[in-house]
Amino acid sequence: MCGIVAAVGEVDVELCRAMLARIKHRGPDDTGEIHRGEVWLGHQRLSIMDVEGGAQPIANSDRDTYLVANGEIYNHRHIRRDLGHELFETGSDSEAALHALIVDGPVGLARLRGMFALAFMNDDGEFLVARDSLGVKPLYWVRRDEVTLFASELRAFAPADRPLVESFPPGHCWTPSGGLVRFADAVPARVRPARRADVPGEWDEALLKSVREVVVTAVENRMMSDVGIGVFLSGGLDSAIVAAAAASYAERTRQPLPTFAVGAPGSADLEAARVVADFLGTEHHEIVMTPATAAEALPKAVRAIEHYDPSLVRSAVPNLLLAEYAAKRVHAVLTGEGADELFAGYSYFHAEPFTDPDALQAELVRTVTELHHLNLQRCDRTTMAYGMEARVPFLDRDVIELALSIPPEHKMIRPGVPEKQLLREAFAGWLPEDILMRGKEQFGDGSGAKDVLADAVRSMPELAAREGVTLRDRQESVFYAVWHDELAGIRPGATLGMFATT
């Protein structure tokens, strides 16, 4: 929902303000800052919850403790009840994080359920920075002897600092006195799938019900918004399930549900999304992507995602076009990110060596843990480029725990059983049958972006790779040239995988 910048040590206020200005697109509604002693906090606000009263930095009643946050705390109402409503002065979900830290110190981070990157300070000199366990919301830092700097995006940092930029690790908090401490794992340690060698021909109804209910609850928890919310609908299984659950909630609460789809003329994604929208009765919008609009969006997409990997860029271009259009109508959208990693949706999951259940389980855990390097950053950057927040219900902590506790045998393909069959059957009746059985396509392929971009880059300049960088073809060299112009000074691979090409 926002962009944050923080500094502790020898604070250069003008440097910090310049950093904040570089990420104004993340929060076009308001700008706030606070400077106390050796700490500076800055905030660019995208107003979603408590539009009138939720400005940041948010403070306690004594005005001696402050917090800036990017993200959403979905259980903020429960935290209010637990800590006492009398402590709270706004309806902002971020205020729940503030009081959890005031009451419990760093241990209070365990109360928070949601996606967040935050910085906390008080007049006694305490300072803390933290990032959610999956890294859904981005956070980067630079550690110098005299000062430590934090920001939501790489571009925030001055060119002189860019060679020092690192990704702040998910599930960790940092204080000047205690250093870096893990407070949560992406995949809870207690998740241990109950192995079953004999997988039945039909799914147990109790399992299907559990999967359906946990996903629906995650979607409903992410429908909170004071300014409207929509769904990115690709027409694939995952986003269609999210749209179905959101449509059910919107009907019960009597609120509109816009859905947004993008693709080349006649693309499979546009056609499938139209079928889903008609079935659910949503307020559907289509963005038709042409070679001209793709070529125009390409440099913006590379700059937005701060990456040049071809598969990532191919999905980022339609995502950016989608975000540009949708941001004029809603401030937040739901997406289907994470379902393939939890329910074995990618084709390589069903080839050697992952035909072994233990190997498959290990690979699912690995991909979930590493989502913050690529897909989640693409999802965040393309939406926040236009001041819009993306929410990812499949990556709710309860969904992760349930999905990864299911025996991996249940996720394997076999004759008559395609990938993600468990998920398909859990939502039987919620969607048209042809959508439930639609095969997996990469977003860049289903939307037609792959072919459209192949035409668009033919006349664009490319750049030879620097030392330590491998470029696989001319298209990647073109993407790399755009990236290099925007983020010169960043060392590929320096941000824990953010720039690794795979």
PDB file of C-alpha atoms in Angstrom, residues 311-423:
ATOM      1  CA  SER A 311      10.294 -14.864 -18.618  1.00  0.00           C
ATOM      2  CA  LEU A 312       9.821 -12.261 -15.910  1.00  0.00           C
ATOM      3  CA  VAL A 313       9.772  -9.379 -18.405  1.00  0.00           C
ATOM      4  CA  ARG A 314       7.313 -11.203 -20.667  1.00  0.00           C
ATOM      5  CA  SER A 315       4.854 -11.498 -17.792  1.00  0.00           C
ATOM      6  CA  ALA A 316       5.631  -8.007 -16.463  1.00  0.00           C
ATOM      7  CA  VAL A 317       4.647  -6.199 -19.672  1.00  0.00           C
ATOM      8  CA  PRO A 318       1.000  -7.377 -19.688  1.00  0.00           C
ATOM      9  CA  ASN A 319       0.922  -6.993 -15.892  1.00  0.00           C
ATOM     10  CA  LEU A 320       2.005  -3.370 -16.225  1.00  0.00           C
ATOM     11  CA  LEU A 321      -0.625  -2.621 -18.871  1.00  0.00           C
ATOM     12  CA  LEU A 322      -3.188  -4.244 -16.623  1.00  0.00           C
ATOM     13  CA  ALA A 323      -2.064  -2.226 -13.602  1.00  0.00           C
ATOM     14  CA  GLU A 324      -2.052   1.072 -15.484  1.00  0.00           C
ATOM     15  CA  TYR A 325      -5.689   0.553 -16.455  1.00  0.00           C
ATOM     16  CA  ALA A 326      -6.930  -0.963 -13.181  1.00  0.00           C
ATOM     17  CA  ALA A 327      -5.280   1.658 -10.947  1.00  0.00           C
ATOM     18  CA  LYS A 328      -7.691   4.260 -12.322  1.00  0.00           C
ATOM     19  CA  ARG A 329     -10.566   2.238 -10.892  1.00  0.00           C
ATOM     20  CA  VAL A 330      -9.377   0.476  -7.713  1.00  0.00           C
ATOM     21  CA  HIS A 331      -6.549   0.829  -5.194  1.00  0.00           C
ATOM     22  CA  ALA A 332      -6.052  -2.910  -4.577  1.00  0.00           C
ATOM     23  CA  VAL A 333      -6.356  -6.176  -6.507  1.00  0.00           C
ATOM     24  CA  LEU A 334      -6.225  -9.890  -5.715  1.00  0.00           C
ATOM     25  CA  THR A 335      -4.003 -12.181  -7.783  1.00  0.00           C
ATOM     26  CA  GLY A 336      -3.420 -15.937  -8.088  1.00  0.00           C
ATOM     27  CA  GLU A 337       0.295 -15.944  -7.205  1.00  0.00           C
ATOM     28  CA  GLY A 338       1.542 -18.950  -5.240  1.00  0.00           C
ATOM     29  CA  ALA A 339      -0.905 -21.676  -6.229  1.00  0.00           C
ATOM     30  CA  ASP A 340       1.503 -23.331  -8.677  1.00  0.00           C
ATOM     31  CA  GLU A 341       4.220 -23.508  -6.035  1.00  0.00           C
ATOM     32  CA  LEU A 342       1.889 -24.986  -3.409  1.00  0.00           C
ATOM     33  CA  PHE A 343      -0.072 -27.423  -5.589  1.00  0.00           C
ATOM     34  CA  ALA A 344       2.627 -28.433  -8.133  1.00  0.00           C
ATOM     35  CA  GLY A 345       1.310 -26.543 -11.132  1.00  0.00           C
ATOM     36  CA  TYR A 346       4.500 -26.196 -13.174  1.00  0.00           C
ATOM     37  CA  SER A 347       5.300 -28.901 -15.716  1.00  0.00           C
ATOM     38  CA  TYR A 348       8.846 -29.459 -14.435  1.00  0.00           C
ATOM     39  CA  PHE A 349       7.426 -30.620 -11.101  1.00  0.00           C
ATOM     40  CA  HIS A 350       6.259 -33.764 -12.887  1.00  0.00           C
ATOM     41  CA  ALA A 351       9.571 -34.772 -14.441  1.00  0.00           C
ATOM     42  CA  GLU A 352      12.666 -36.375 -12.951  1.00  0.00           C
ATOM     43  CA  PRO A 353      13.846 -36.070 -10.235  1.00  0.00           C
ATOM     44  CA  PHE A 354      10.563 -34.772  -8.818  1.00  0.00           C
ATOM     45  CA  THR A 355       8.598 -37.910  -9.599  1.00  0.00           C
ATOM     46  CA  ASP A 356       9.870 -39.010  -6.198  1.00  0.00           C
ATOM     47  CA  PRO A 357       7.452 -37.705  -3.515  1.00  0.00           C
ATOM     48  CA  ASP A 358      10.213 -36.563  -1.166  1.00  0.00           C
ATOM     49  CA  ALA A 359      11.972 -34.682  -3.957  1.00  0.00           C
ATOM     50  CA  LEU A 360       8.720 -33.046  -5.023  1.00  0.00           C
ATOM     51  CA  GLN A 361       7.941 -31.931  -1.479  1.00  0.00           C
ATOM     52  CA  ALA A 362      11.418 -30.454  -1.067  1.00  0.00           C
ATOM     53  CA  GLU A 363      11.084 -28.571  -4.350  1.00  0.00           C
ATOM     54  CA  LEU A 364       7.670 -27.154  -3.415  1.00  0.00           C
ATOM     55  CA  VAL A 365       9.077 -25.883  -0.120  1.00  0.00           C
ATOM     56  CA  ARG A 366      12.073 -24.376  -1.919  1.00  0.00           C
ATOM     57  CA  THR A 367       9.988 -22.544  -4.511  1.00  0.00           C
ATOM     58  CA  VAL A 368       7.640 -21.092  -1.889  1.00  0.00           C
ATOM     59  CA  THR A 369      10.595 -19.927   0.180  1.00  0.00           C
ATOM     60  CA  GLU A 370      12.221 -18.236  -2.814  1.00  0.00           C
ATOM     61  CA  LEU A 371       9.149 -16.562  -4.303  1.00  0.00           C
ATOM     62  CA  HIS A 372      10.315 -13.196  -2.991  1.00  0.00           C
ATOM     63  CA  HIS A 373      13.266 -13.179  -5.389  1.00  0.00           C
ATOM     64  CA  LEU A 374      11.248 -13.040  -8.597  1.00  0.00           C
ATOM     65  CA  ASN A 375       7.490 -13.527  -8.955  1.00  0.00           C
ATOM     66  CA  LEU A 376       6.462 -11.621  -5.852  1.00  0.00           C
ATOM     67  CA  GLN A 377       8.691  -8.728  -6.809  1.00  0.00           C
ATOM     68  CA  ARG A 378       7.199  -8.631 -10.319  1.00  0.00           C
ATOM     69  CA  CYS A 379       3.727  -8.694  -8.792  1.00  0.00           C
ATOM     70  CA  ASP A 380       4.550  -5.886  -6.350  1.00  0.00           C
ATOM     71  CA  ARG A 381       6.484  -3.646  -8.761  1.00  0.00           C
ATOM     72  CA  THR A 382       4.083  -3.691 -11.694  1.00  0.00           C
ATOM     73  CA  THR A 383       1.111  -2.773  -9.502  1.00  0.00           C
ATOM     74  CA  MET A 384       2.897  -0.287  -7.253  1.00  0.00           C
ATOM     75  CA  ALA A 385       4.315   1.449 -10.349  1.00  0.00           C
ATOM     76  CA  TYR A 386       0.817   2.909 -10.595  1.00  0.00           C
ATOM     77  CA  GLY A 387       0.094   3.212  -6.889  1.00  0.00           C
ATOM     78  CA  MET A 388      -1.975   0.031  -6.604  1.00  0.00           C
ATOM     79  CA  GLU A 389      -1.567  -2.832  -4.150  1.00  0.00           C
ATOM     80  CA  ALA A 390      -1.574  -6.534  -5.100  1.00  0.00           C
ATOM     81  CA  ARG A 391      -2.747  -9.099  -2.540  1.00  0.00           C
ATOM     82  CA  VAL A 392      -1.926 -12.802  -2.758  1.00  0.00           C
ATOM     83  CA  PRO A 393      -4.472 -15.013  -0.937  1.00  0.00           C
ATOM     84  CA  PHE A 394      -2.829 -18.316  -1.919  1.00  0.00           C
ATOM     85  CA  LEU A 395       0.179 -17.221   0.140  1.00  0.00           C
ATOM     86  CA  ASP A 396      -1.826 -16.803   3.321  1.00  0.00           C
ATOM     87  CA  ARG A 397      -0.048 -18.574   6.149  1.00  0.00           C
ATOM     88  CA  ASP A 398      -2.953 -20.977   6.756  1.00  0.00           C
ATOM     89  CA  VAL A 399      -3.110 -21.885   3.055  1.00  0.00           C
ATOM     90  CA  ILE A 400       0.638 -22.575   3.006  1.00  0.00           C
ATOM     91  CA  GLU A 401       0.445 -24.742   6.122  1.00  0.00           C
ATOM     92  CA  LEU A 402      -2.439 -26.816   4.784  1.00  0.00           C
ATOM     93  CA  ALA A 403      -1.131 -27.127   1.230  1.00  0.00           C
ATOM     94  CA  LEU A 404       2.339 -28.261   2.280  1.00  0.00           C
ATOM     95  CA  SER A 405       0.964 -30.713   4.837  1.00  0.00           C
ATOM     96  CA  ILE A 406      -0.915 -32.579   2.081  1.00  0.00           C
ATOM     97  CA  PRO A 407       0.959 -35.728   0.999  1.00  0.00           C
ATOM     98  CA  PRO A 408       2.948 -34.914  -2.144  1.00  0.00           C
ATOM     99  CA  GLU A 409       1.504 -38.022  -3.812  1.00  0.00           C
ATOM    100  CA  HIS A 410      -1.804 -36.143  -3.978  1.00  0.00           C
ATOM    101  CA  LYS A 411      -0.187 -33.509  -6.198  1.00  0.00           C
ATOM    102  CA  MET A 412       1.410 -35.850  -8.726  1.00  0.00           C
ATOM    103  CA  ILE A 413       0.000 -36.334 -12.189  1.00  0.00           C
ATOM    104  CA  ARG A 414      -0.992 -39.791 -13.372  1.00  0.00           C
ATOM    105  CA  PRO A 415      -3.267 -41.152 -16.128  1.00  0.00           C
ATOM    106  CA  GLY A 416      -6.474 -39.122 -16.075  1.00  0.00           C
ATOM    107  CA  VAL A 417      -5.163 -36.796 -13.363  1.00  0.00           C
ATOM    108  CA  PRO A 418      -3.673 -33.479 -14.580  1.00  0.00           C
ATOM    109  CA  GLU A 419      -1.621 -31.065 -12.500  1.00  0.00           C
ATOM    110  CA  LYS A 420      -3.465 -29.358  -9.604  1.00  0.00           C
ATOM    111  CA  GLN A 421      -6.352 -31.812  -9.855  1.00  0.00           C
ATOM    112  CA  LEU A 422      -6.871 -31.551  -6.102  1.00  0.00           C
ATOM    113  CA  LEU A 423      -7.410 -27.803  -6.408  1.00  0.00           C
TER     114      LEU A 423
END
